[in-house]
Amino acid sequence: MSSRGGRSARNARTVASAVEEAVTRTGAALVVLVGDERERRTVHEALPAQFRAAVVETGHGGRAAGSDSTRLDEWIAAERRRQAYARADETLERFAAAKGLDGSTGAADGVEALVDAAREHRIATLLLRPDGPDTHREVWAGPKAEQIALRRTDARALGEPEPFPVRADDALLRSATLTGADVVVVGVDAARDRSPAEDLAADNRPETGRSGSEPVGGLGAVLRWPTDGNHPLVETGT
């Protein structure tokens, strides 16, 4: 191997190591490699397999003469939207599938069911449709994740003497964050700011039955364990 080739390989490993460290530290879902095509490919191939899914390459940008950062910014914005659409679609599919698990349900929708799930820390992924009618419903909450109820007296019974009124979506978002749950926006909000090309691509995607799979009222969840099931850390009969 020539000294130049050896230097390029070392540089690629150095960059790949930095990417690996950054993704591990930040949990980044998207890493964009720009620059010379061969160098991009060398860095990409130097990454451990588990990190490659988060990495994409583009010929836009870079340090070469004539590079256009505006086009790079537009490309990154479009790629982020594409990932958001894909994640929303995948989450809705999991949500629909989880609603019919052997007579019990691994999903919930509607404010009452979600409040119950939030109190028990059962929400694994919260689904939010911003224009849903239930997002503005009033609930009562305290500072702890499980202190959320439909009525003020019920919130007091959970140990908070001075619960406060709050929108259902805000309370559930807060509870989800405190318990380490994911949050995914679905529905109309995912269609904002699309380019004409992205609109065409969305129109041509296979139908996934969204009208039947989106959560009732705009709020839903994939649960950590089924509504009618046992806590995964509790043995049956204990």
Coordinates of C-alpha atoms in Angstrom, one line a residue:
M1 CA 0.0 0.0 0.0
S2 CA 1.3 3.4 -0.9
S3 CA 2.1 6.0 1.8
R4 CA -0.8 8.1 0.5
G5 CA -3.2 5.1 0.6
G6 CA -2.1 4.2 4.1
R7 CA -2.6 7.8 5.3
S8 CA -6.1 7.8 3.8
A9 CA -7.0 4.6 5.5
R10 CA -5.7 6.0 8.9
N11 CA -7.7 9.2 8.3
A12 CA -10.8 7.2 7.6
R13 CA -10.4 5.1 10.8
T14 CA -9.9 8.3 12.8
V15 CA -13.1 9.9 11.3
A16 CA -15.1 6.7 11.8
S17 CA -13.9 6.5 15.4
A18 CA -15.1 10.1 16.0
V19 CA -18.4 9.3 14.4
E20 CA -18.9 6.2 16.5
E21 CA -18.1 8.2 19.7
A22 CA -20.5 11.0 18.7
V23 CA -23.4 8.7 17.9
T24 CA -22.8 6.7 21.1
R25 CA -22.7 9.9 23.2
T26 CA -25.6 11.8 21.6
G27 CA -27.8 9.0 20.3
A28 CA -27.9 10.7 16.9
A29 CA -30.3 9.1 14.4
L30 CA -28.7 10.7 11.3
V31 CA -25.0 11.2 10.3
V32 CA -24.3 12.8 7.0
L33 CA -20.9 12.2 5.2
V34 CA -19.9 14.8 2.6
G35 CA -16.8 15.4 0.6
D36 CA -14.9 13.2 -1.9
E37 CA -16.9 10.1 -2.9
R38 CA -14.0 7.7 -2.3
E39 CA -13.2 9.2 1.0
R40 CA -16.9 9.1 2.1
R41 CA -17.1 5.4 1.1
T42 CA -13.9 4.6 3.0
V43 CA -15.2 6.2 6.2
H44 CA -18.5 4.5 5.8
E45 CA -16.9 1.1 5.4
A46 CA -14.7 1.7 8.4
L47 CA -17.7 2.1 10.7
P48 CA -18.9 -0.8 12.9
A49 CA -21.9 -2.4 11.3
Q50 CA -24.3 -1.3 14.1
F51 CA -23.6 2.4 13.3
R52 CA -24.0 2.3 9.5
A53 CA -27.8 2.4 9.5
A54 CA -27.5 6.0 10.9
V55 CA -25.1 7.1 8.2
V56 CA -25.9 8.5 4.8
E57 CA -23.7 10.0 2.1
T58 CA -24.3 13.0 -0.2
G59 CA -22.4 14.7 -3.0
H60 CA -23.6 18.1 -1.9
G61 CA -21.4 20.3 0.2
G62 CA -17.8 19.7 1.0
R63 CA -14.8 21.9 0.8
A64 CA -14.2 21.7 -3.0
A65 CA -14.5 24.8 -5.1
G66 CA -18.1 25.5 -6.2
S67 CA -19.6 23.5 -3.3
D68 CA -23.0 24.8 -2.3
S69 CA -23.9 24.7 1.4
T70 CA -27.5 25.8 0.6
R71 CA -28.1 22.6 -1.4
L72 CA -26.5 20.6 1.4
D73 CA -28.8 22.2 4.0
E74 CA -31.9 21.4 1.8
W75 CA -30.7 17.9 1.3
I76 CA -30.3 17.3 5.0
A77 CA -33.7 18.8 5.8
A78 CA -35.3 16.5 3.2
E79 CA -33.5 13.5 4.6
R80 CA -34.6 14.3 8.1
R81 CA -38.2 14.5 6.9
R82 CA -37.8 11.2 5.1
Q83 CA -36.6 9.6 8.3
A84 CA -39.5 11.1 10.3
Y85 CA -42.0 9.8 7.8
A86 CA -40.4 6.3 7.9
R87 CA -40.4 6.3 11.7
A88 CA -44.0 7.4 11.9
D89 CA -45.1 4.7 9.4
E90 CA -43.1 2.0 11.3
T91 CA -44.5 3.1 14.7
L92 CA -48.1 3.1 13.3
E93 CA -47.6 -0.4 12.1
R94 CA -46.3 -1.5 15.5
F95 CA -49.2 0.3 17.1
A96 CA -51.8 -1.4 14.9
A97 CA -50.2 -4.9 15.4
A98 CA -50.0 -4.4 19.2
K99 CA -53.7 -3.7 19.5
G100 CA -54.6 -7.3 18.8
L101 CA -52.2 -9.5 20.8
D102 CA -54.0 -12.7 21.8
G103 CA -57.0 -11.0 23.4
S104 CA -54.9 -8.6 25.4
T105 CA -53.5 -5.4 24.0
G106 CA -49.9 -4.1 23.7
A107 CA -51.2 -0.7 22.7
A108 CA -53.6 1.9 24.1
D109 CA -55.3 5.0 22.8
G110 CA -57.6 7.7 24.2
V111 CA -56.8 9.9 27.2
E112 CA -58.3 7.6 29.9
A113 CA -56.3 4.5 28.8
L114 CA -53.1 6.6 28.4
V115 CA -53.4 8.2 31.8
D116 CA -53.7 4.7 33.3
A117 CA -50.6 3.5 31.4
A118 CA -48.6 6.6 32.3
R119 CA -49.3 6.1 36.0
E120 CA -47.9 2.6 35.7
H121 CA -44.9 3.6 33.6
R122 CA -46.2 1.2 30.8
I123 CA -45.7 3.6 27.9
A124 CA -42.8 2.5 25.7
T125 CA -43.6 4.8 22.7
L126 CA -46.0 7.7 22.8
L127 CA -47.8 8.5 19.6
L128 CA -49.0 12.1 19.1
R129 CA -51.1 13.6 16.4
P130 CA -51.0 17.3 17.1
D131 CA -54.4 18.1 15.6
G132 CA -56.1 15.3 17.5
P133 CA -59.2 16.4 19.5
D134 CA -58.0 14.8 22.8
T135 CA -54.7 16.6 22.9
H136 CA -56.4 19.7 24.4
R137 CA -58.3 17.8 27.1
E138 CA -57.6 18.9 30.6
V139 CA -56.0 16.5 33.1
W140 CA -54.4 17.0 36.5
A141 CA -50.8 16.4 37.3
G142 CA -48.0 16.6 39.8
P143 CA -44.2 16.7 39.5
K144 CA -43.8 12.9 39.3
A145 CA -44.3 10.9 36.1
E146 CA -47.0 8.8 37.7
Q147 CA -48.9 11.8 39.2
I148 CA -51.4 12.2 36.3
A149 CA -55.2 11.8 36.6
L150 CA -58.5 12.8 35.0
R151 CA -59.8 14.5 38.1
R152 CA -58.1 16.7 40.7
T153 CA -59.2 14.5 43.6
D154 CA -57.6 11.5 41.9
A155 CA -54.3 13.4 41.4
R156 CA -54.3 14.3 45.1
A157 CA -54.8 10.6 45.9
L158 CA -51.5 9.9 44.1
G159 CA -49.6 11.9 46.6
E160 CA -49.7 15.5 45.2
P161 CA -51.6 17.9 47.6
E162 CA -51.6 20.7 45.0
P163 CA -52.1 19.2 41.5
F164 CA -52.2 21.5 38.5
P165 CA -54.4 21.5 35.4
V166 CA -52.6 20.8 32.2
R167 CA -53.3 19.7 28.6
A168 CA -53.3 16.0 28.1
D169 CA -50.6 16.0 25.4
D170 CA -48.3 18.1 27.6
A171 CA -48.8 15.9 30.6
L172 CA -48.3 12.7 28.7
L173 CA -45.2 14.1 26.9
R174 CA -43.7 15.0 30.3
S175 CA -44.5 11.6 31.8
A176 CA -43.0 9.9 28.7
T177 CA -39.8 11.9 29.0
L178 CA -39.5 11.2 32.7
T179 CA -39.9 7.4 32.2
G180 CA -37.5 7.2 29.2
A181 CA -40.3 6.5 26.6
D182 CA -39.9 7.4 22.9
V183 CA -42.2 10.1 21.4
V184 CA -43.3 9.9 17.7
V185 CA -45.4 12.5 15.9
V186 CA -47.8 10.9 13.4
G187 CA -50.5 12.2 11.1
V188 CA -50.9 15.6 9.5
D189 CA -47.9 17.2 11.3
A190 CA -45.6 14.8 9.3
A191 CA -46.8 16.3 6.0
R192 CA -45.7 19.9 6.8
D193 CA -42.9 21.6 4.8
R194 CA -42.7 18.8 2.2
S195 CA -41.3 19.6 -1.2
P196 CA -43.4 18.8 -4.3
A197 CA -41.1 15.8 -4.9
E198 CA -41.7 14.5 -1.4
D199 CA -45.4 15.0 -1.8
L200 CA -45.3 12.9 -5.0
A201 CA -43.3 10.2 -3.2
A202 CA -45.8 10.2 -0.3
D203 CA -48.7 9.9 -2.7
N204 CA -47.1 6.9 -4.4
R205 CA -46.3 5.0 -1.1
P206 CA -48.5 1.9 -0.5
E207 CA -51.5 2.5 1.7
T208 CA -50.9 1.3 5.3
G209 CA -54.5 1.8 6.6
R210 CA -53.6 4.9 8.5
S211 CA -57.2 5.8 9.2
G212 CA -57.6 2.6 11.1
S213 CA -54.2 2.5 12.7
E214 CA -53.9 6.1 14.0
P215 CA -54.7 6.5 17.7
V216 CA -58.2 7.6 18.7
G217 CA -58.3 11.2 19.6
G218 CA -54.7 11.8 18.5
L219 CA -53.0 10.2 21.5
G220 CA -51.8 6.6 21.6
A221 CA -49.0 4.4 22.9
V222 CA -47.2 1.2 22.3
L223 CA -46.9 -0.3 25.8
R224 CA -44.0 -1.9 27.6
W225 CA -46.3 -4.8 28.6
P226 CA -49.9 -5.6 27.6
T227 CA -52.8 -4.0 29.3
D228 CA -54.1 -7.4 30.4
G229 CA -50.7 -8.9 31.0
N230 CA -48.3 -9.1 33.9
H231 CA -45.4 -6.8 34.5
P232 CA -42.4 -8.4 32.7
L233 CA -40.4 -8.4 35.9
V234 CA -43.2 -9.9 38.0
E235 CA -43.6 -13.7 37.9
T236 CA -47.1 -15.1 37.6
G237 CA -48.6 -16.0 40.9
T238 CA -46.3 -13.7 43.0

